Short mmCIF file of C-alpha atoms and ligand atoms in Angstrom, two decimals:
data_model
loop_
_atom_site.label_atom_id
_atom_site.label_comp_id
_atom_site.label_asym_id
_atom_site.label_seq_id
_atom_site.Cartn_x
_atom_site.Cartn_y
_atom_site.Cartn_z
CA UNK A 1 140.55 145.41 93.26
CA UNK A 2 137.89 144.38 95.33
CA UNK A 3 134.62 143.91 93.88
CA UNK A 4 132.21 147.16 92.79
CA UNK A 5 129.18 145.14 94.27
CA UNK A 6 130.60 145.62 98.22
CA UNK A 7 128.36 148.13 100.11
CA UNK A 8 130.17 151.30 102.05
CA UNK A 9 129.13 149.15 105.18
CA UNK A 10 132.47 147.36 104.19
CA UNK A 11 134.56 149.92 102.40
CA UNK A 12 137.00 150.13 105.52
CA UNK A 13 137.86 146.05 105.52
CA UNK A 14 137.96 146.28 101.76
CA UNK A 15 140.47 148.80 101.70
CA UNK A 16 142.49 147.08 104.40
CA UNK A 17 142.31 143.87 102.40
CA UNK A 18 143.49 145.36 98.78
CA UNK A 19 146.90 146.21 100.90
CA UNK A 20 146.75 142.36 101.89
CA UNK A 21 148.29 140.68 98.32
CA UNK A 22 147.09 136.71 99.86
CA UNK A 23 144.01 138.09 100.80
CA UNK A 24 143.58 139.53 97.07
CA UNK A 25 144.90 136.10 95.51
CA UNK A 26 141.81 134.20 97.83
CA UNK A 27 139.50 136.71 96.43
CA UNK A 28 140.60 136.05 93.16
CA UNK A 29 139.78 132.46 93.23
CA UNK A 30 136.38 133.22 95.03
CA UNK A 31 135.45 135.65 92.53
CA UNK A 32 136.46 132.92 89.78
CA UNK A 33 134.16 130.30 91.34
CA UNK A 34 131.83 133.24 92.76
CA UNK A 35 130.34 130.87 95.46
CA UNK A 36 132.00 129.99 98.77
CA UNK A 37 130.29 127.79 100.95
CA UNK A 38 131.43 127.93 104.09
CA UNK A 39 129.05 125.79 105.63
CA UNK A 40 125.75 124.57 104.11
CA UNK A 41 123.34 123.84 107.42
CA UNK A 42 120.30 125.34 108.34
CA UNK A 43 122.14 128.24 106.41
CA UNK A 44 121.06 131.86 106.15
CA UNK A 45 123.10 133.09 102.94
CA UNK A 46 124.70 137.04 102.29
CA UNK A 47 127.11 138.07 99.98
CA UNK A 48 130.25 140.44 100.69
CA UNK A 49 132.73 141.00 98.16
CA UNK A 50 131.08 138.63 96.06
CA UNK A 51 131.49 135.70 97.97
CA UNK A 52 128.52 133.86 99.15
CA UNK A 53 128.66 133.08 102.63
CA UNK A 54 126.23 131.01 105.25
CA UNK A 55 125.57 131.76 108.39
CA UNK A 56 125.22 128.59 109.89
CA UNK A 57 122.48 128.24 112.56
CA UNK A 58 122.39 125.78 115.43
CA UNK A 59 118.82 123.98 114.97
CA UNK A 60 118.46 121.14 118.07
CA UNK A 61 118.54 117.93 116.09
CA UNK A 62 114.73 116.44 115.52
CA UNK A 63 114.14 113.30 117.79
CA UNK A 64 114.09 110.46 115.54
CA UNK A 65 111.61 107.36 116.52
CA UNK A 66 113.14 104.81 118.51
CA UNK A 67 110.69 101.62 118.60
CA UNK A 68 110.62 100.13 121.78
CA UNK A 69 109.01 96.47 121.60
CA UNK A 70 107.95 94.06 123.36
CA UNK A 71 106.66 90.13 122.58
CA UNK A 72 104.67 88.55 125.36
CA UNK A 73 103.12 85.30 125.78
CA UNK A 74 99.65 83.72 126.53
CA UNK A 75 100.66 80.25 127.36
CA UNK A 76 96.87 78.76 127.21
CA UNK A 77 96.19 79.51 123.53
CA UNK A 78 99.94 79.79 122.49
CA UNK A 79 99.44 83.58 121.67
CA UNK A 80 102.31 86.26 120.93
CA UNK A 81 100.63 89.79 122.03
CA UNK A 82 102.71 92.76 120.70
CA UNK A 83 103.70 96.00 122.38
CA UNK A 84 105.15 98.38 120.34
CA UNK A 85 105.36 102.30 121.42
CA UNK A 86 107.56 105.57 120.16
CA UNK A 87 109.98 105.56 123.11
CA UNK A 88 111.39 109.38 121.47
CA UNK A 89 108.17 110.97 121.55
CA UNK A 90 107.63 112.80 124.97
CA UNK A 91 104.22 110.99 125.49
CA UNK A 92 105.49 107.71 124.47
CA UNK A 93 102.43 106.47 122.85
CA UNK A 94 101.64 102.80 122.31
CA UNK A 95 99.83 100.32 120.79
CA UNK A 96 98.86 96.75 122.00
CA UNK A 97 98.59 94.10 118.68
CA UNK A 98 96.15 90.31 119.77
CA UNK A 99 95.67 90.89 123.56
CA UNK A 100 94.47 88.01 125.55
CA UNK A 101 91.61 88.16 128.28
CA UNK A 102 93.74 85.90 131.11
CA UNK A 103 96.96 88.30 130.48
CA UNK A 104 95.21 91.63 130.17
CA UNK A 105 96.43 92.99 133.23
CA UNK A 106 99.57 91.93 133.26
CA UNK A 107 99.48 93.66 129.90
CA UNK A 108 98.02 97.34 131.34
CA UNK A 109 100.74 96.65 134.55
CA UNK A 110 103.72 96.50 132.11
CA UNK A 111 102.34 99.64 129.91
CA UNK A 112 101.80 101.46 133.30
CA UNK A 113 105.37 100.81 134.56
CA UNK A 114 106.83 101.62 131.51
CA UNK A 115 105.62 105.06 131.17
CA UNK A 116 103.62 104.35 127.92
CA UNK A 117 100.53 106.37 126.90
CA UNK A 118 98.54 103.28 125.03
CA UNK A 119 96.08 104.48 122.37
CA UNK A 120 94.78 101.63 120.53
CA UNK A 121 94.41 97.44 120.85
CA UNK A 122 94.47 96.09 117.67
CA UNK A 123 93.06 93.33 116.74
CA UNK A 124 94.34 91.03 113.27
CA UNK A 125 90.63 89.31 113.50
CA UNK A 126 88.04 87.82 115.26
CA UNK A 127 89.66 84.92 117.11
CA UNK A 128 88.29 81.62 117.53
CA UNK A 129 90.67 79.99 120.24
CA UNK A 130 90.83 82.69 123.03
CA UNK A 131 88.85 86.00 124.17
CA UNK A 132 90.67 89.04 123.21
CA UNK A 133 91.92 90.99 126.18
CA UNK A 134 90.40 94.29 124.34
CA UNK A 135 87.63 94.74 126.51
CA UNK A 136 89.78 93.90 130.10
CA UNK A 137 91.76 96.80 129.01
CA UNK A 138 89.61 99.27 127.80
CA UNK A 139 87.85 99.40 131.18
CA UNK A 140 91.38 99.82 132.99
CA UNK A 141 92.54 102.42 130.93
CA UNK A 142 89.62 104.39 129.63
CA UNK A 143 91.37 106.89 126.62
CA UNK A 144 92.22 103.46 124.85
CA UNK A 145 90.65 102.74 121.55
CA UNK A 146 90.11 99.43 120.02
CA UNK A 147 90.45 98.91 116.48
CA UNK A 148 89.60 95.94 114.31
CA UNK A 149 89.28 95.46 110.07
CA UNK A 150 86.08 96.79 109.19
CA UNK A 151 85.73 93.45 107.12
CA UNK A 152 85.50 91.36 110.36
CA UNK A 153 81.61 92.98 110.86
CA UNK A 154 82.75 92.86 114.85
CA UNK A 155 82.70 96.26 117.13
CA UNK A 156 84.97 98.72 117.79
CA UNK A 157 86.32 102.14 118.03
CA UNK A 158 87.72 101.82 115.08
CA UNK A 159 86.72 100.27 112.09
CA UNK A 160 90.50 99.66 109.43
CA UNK A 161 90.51 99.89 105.81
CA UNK A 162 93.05 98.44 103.60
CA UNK A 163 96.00 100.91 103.47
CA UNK A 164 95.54 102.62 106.60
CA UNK A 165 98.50 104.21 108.68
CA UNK A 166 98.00 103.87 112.41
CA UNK A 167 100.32 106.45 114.00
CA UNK A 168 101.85 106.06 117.48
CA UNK A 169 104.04 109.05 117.50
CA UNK A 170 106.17 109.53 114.70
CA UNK A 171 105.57 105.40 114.27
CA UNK A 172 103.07 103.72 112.45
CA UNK A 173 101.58 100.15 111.50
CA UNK A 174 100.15 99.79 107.92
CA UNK A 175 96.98 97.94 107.41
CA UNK A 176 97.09 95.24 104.94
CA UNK A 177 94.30 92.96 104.27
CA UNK A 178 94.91 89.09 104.45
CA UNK A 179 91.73 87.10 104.20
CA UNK A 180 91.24 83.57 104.03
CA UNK A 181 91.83 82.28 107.47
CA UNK A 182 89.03 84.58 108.19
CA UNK A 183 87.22 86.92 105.90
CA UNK A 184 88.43 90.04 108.15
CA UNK A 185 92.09 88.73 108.91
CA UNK A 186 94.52 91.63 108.75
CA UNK A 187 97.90 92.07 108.35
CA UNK A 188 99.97 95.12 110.53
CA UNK A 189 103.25 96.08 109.60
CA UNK A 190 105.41 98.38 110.87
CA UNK A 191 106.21 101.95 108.50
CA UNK A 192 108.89 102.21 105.22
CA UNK A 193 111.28 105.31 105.25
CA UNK A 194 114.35 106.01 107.22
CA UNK A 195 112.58 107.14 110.61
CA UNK A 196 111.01 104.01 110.82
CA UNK A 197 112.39 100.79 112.14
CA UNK A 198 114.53 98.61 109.95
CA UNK A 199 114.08 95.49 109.25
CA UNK A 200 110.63 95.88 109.01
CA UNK A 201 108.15 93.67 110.81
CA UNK A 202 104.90 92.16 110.05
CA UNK A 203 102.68 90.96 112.74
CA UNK A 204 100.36 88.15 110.58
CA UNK A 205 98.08 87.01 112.76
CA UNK A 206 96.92 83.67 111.78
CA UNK A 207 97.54 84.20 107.69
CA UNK A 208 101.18 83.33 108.46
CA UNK A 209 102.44 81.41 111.85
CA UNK A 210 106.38 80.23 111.44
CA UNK A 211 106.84 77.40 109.46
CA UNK A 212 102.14 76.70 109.19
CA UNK A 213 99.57 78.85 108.83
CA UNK A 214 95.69 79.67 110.25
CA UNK A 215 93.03 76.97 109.25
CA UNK A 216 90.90 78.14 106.51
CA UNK A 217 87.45 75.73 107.80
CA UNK A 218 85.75 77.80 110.00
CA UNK A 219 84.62 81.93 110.56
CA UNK A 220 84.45 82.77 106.05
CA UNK A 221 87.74 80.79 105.91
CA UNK A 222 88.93 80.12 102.12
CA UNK A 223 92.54 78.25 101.17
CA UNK A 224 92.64 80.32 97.98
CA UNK A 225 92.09 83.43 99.11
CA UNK A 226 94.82 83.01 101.87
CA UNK A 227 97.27 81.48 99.88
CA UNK A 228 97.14 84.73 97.77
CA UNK A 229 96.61 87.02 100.62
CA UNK A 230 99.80 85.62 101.72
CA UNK A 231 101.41 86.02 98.39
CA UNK A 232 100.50 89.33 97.54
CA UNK A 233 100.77 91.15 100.56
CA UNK A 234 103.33 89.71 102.55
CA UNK A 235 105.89 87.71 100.73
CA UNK A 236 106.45 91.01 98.70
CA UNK A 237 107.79 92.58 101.46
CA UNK A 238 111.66 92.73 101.47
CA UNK A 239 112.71 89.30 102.75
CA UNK A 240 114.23 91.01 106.30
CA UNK A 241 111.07 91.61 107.57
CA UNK A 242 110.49 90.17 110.71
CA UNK A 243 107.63 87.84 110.72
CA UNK A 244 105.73 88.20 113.81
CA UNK A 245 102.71 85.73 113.81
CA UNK A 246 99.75 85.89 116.63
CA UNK A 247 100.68 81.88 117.61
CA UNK A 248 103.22 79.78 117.95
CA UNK A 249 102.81 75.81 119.21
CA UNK A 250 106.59 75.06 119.13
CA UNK A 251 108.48 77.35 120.62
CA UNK A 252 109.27 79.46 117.61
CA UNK A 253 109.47 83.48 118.40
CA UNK A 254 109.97 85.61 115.17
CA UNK A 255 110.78 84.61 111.70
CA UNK A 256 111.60 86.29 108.19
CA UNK A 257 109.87 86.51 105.03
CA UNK A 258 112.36 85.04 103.23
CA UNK A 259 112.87 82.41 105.81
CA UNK A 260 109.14 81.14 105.00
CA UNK A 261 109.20 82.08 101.20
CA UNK A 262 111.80 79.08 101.69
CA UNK A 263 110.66 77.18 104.22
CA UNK A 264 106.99 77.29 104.82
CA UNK A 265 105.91 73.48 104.55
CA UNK A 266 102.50 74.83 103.16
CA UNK A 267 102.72 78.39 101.54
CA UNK A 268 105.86 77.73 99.96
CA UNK A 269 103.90 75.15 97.44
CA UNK A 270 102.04 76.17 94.42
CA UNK A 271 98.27 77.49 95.23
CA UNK A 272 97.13 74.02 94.30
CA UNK A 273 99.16 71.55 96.39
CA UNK A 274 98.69 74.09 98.81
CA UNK A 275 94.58 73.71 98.84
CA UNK A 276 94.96 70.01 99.24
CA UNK A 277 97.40 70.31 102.18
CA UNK A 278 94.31 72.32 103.63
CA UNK A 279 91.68 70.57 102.77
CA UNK A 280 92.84 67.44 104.35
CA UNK A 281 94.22 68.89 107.89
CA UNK A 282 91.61 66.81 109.34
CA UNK A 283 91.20 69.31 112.41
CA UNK A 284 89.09 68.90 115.22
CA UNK A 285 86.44 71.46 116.10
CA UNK A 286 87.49 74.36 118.22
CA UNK A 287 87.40 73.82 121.66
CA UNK A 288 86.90 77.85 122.30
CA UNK A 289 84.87 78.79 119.34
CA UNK A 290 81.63 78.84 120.54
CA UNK A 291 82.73 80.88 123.67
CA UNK A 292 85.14 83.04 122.23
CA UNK A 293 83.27 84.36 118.98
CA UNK A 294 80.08 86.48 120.47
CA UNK A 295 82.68 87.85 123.12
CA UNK A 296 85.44 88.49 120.15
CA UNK A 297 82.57 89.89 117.79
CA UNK A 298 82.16 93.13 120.42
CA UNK A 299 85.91 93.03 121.37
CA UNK A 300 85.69 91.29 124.46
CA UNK A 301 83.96 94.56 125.68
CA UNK A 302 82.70 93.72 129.06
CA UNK A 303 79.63 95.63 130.78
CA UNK A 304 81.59 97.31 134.31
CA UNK A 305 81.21 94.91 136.68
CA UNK A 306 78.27 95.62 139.24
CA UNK A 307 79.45 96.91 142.44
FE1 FE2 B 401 92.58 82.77 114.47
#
């Protein structure tokens, strides 16, 4: 018999199906197991006969974030800048990581033919060895917003704490802080989860550079604290992450944590051998400092240009 719990809406297939003996013996099971799920997706369940079915819906499939990246050069002051935007979302938002004054506009140009909708320029810190192209662009493209640790005292839009997520469409960098090559050195790297890109990558500024690492004698610089900035907040990261530093001298483009947890010539030594590897670097004074810090303190925010 078919089951008492079928409404008269159905009384005319039930009767149909009792004169049906395989239809009976399929009912039999299904009443046994009292739960047949014909397909479990988006689902919107009702019962007949005692069977559960699911009606399944079709639900367009959610646009998952698709990084699109880009590394470019400054070849002056051997520095990486980073372009990174959510190429899924429709605005394609994007954010600019260590600009450089003398490759600014190339910089807008190539966010401008690529369709991107740029909302921040992020600085790691307060460089000493070039002016930061953050001020060159935020007078070309108004909306953007520049962005700098609070702990580096210089100006900007927006002022990062430790733990921060900076979103660019369904992408984000996390803020982690790395002092010691300065005292507001950051650390950006890019989200954890499945919607996220994998590996992960860390853009270091100067904290970590492949195979070296930022001088700790000038702007609050401390060999200590970097050495366990560096420790604690980016050799913990799983050792696929692309290393991304804001320098390279030798021709060197991206690393991996676990390639410098090895390798590093300084930061793979204990904290002590690796304060006297610092303290006797025996660097000359930087040529750019004096220039580049007042302009790098504001963000290389320029007054318009009198016309
Ligand atoms: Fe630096």
């Amino acid at each position: 018999m078919c089951s008492s719990s079928s409404t008269a809406r159905f009384r005319p297939f039930q009767e149909t199906c009792t004169r049906n003996p395989i239809y009976m013996q399929a009912l039999a099971v299904a009443q046994h197991v009292n739960t047949v799920v014909l397909k479990v997706h988006c689902s919107l369940p009702f019962r007949v006969l005692g069977v559960q079915y699911f009606i399944s819906m079709t639900r367009p499939p959610k646009a998952q974030p698709s990084l699109l990246f880009r590394q470019l050069f400054e070849k002056e002051s051997s520095t990486y800048t980073y372009l990174l935007a959510d190429n899924a979302h429709p605005d394609r938002p994007a954010v600019l990581v260590d600009p450089v004054d003398k490759t600014a506009e190339r910089d807008a140009a190539l966010v401008e033919q690529l369709g991107l909708k740029l909302l921040y320029v992020m600085n790691t810190h307060v460089h000493a060895d070039h002016i930061t192209g953050t001020g060159i662009l935020k007078n070309k493209i108004p909306e953007v917003r520049s962005a700098i640790s609070r702990a580096s005292g210089a100006k900007a839009d927006l002022h990062l704490n430790a733990g921060e997520k900076i979103y660019f469409g369904n992408l984000y960098l996390e803020v982690r802080p790395t002092p010691g090559h300065t005292k507001g050195c950051v650390t950006y790297v890019t989200g954890e989860g499945p919607d996220q890109p994998s590996p992960r990558m860390v853009f270091t500024g100067d904290a970590l550079l492949i195979r070296g690492c930022g001088r700790t004698d000038f702007q609050g610089g401390d060999a200590s604290q970097l050495y366990n900035s560096v420790h604690s907040q980016i050799f913990t990261l799983p050792k696929d992450t692309l290393v991304y530093p804001a320098h390279d001298y030798k021709g060197h483009t991206v690393s991996t944590v676990g390639e410098e947890l090895k390798l590093n010539p300084r930061l793979s030594k204990d904290e002590e051998e690796f304060k006297r590897i610092m303290k006797n670097l025996g660097l000359p004074y930087p040529k750019m400092i004096d220039v580049a810090l007042p302009s790098n303190m504001v963000c290389g925010v320029q007054d318009p240009v009198a016309t």
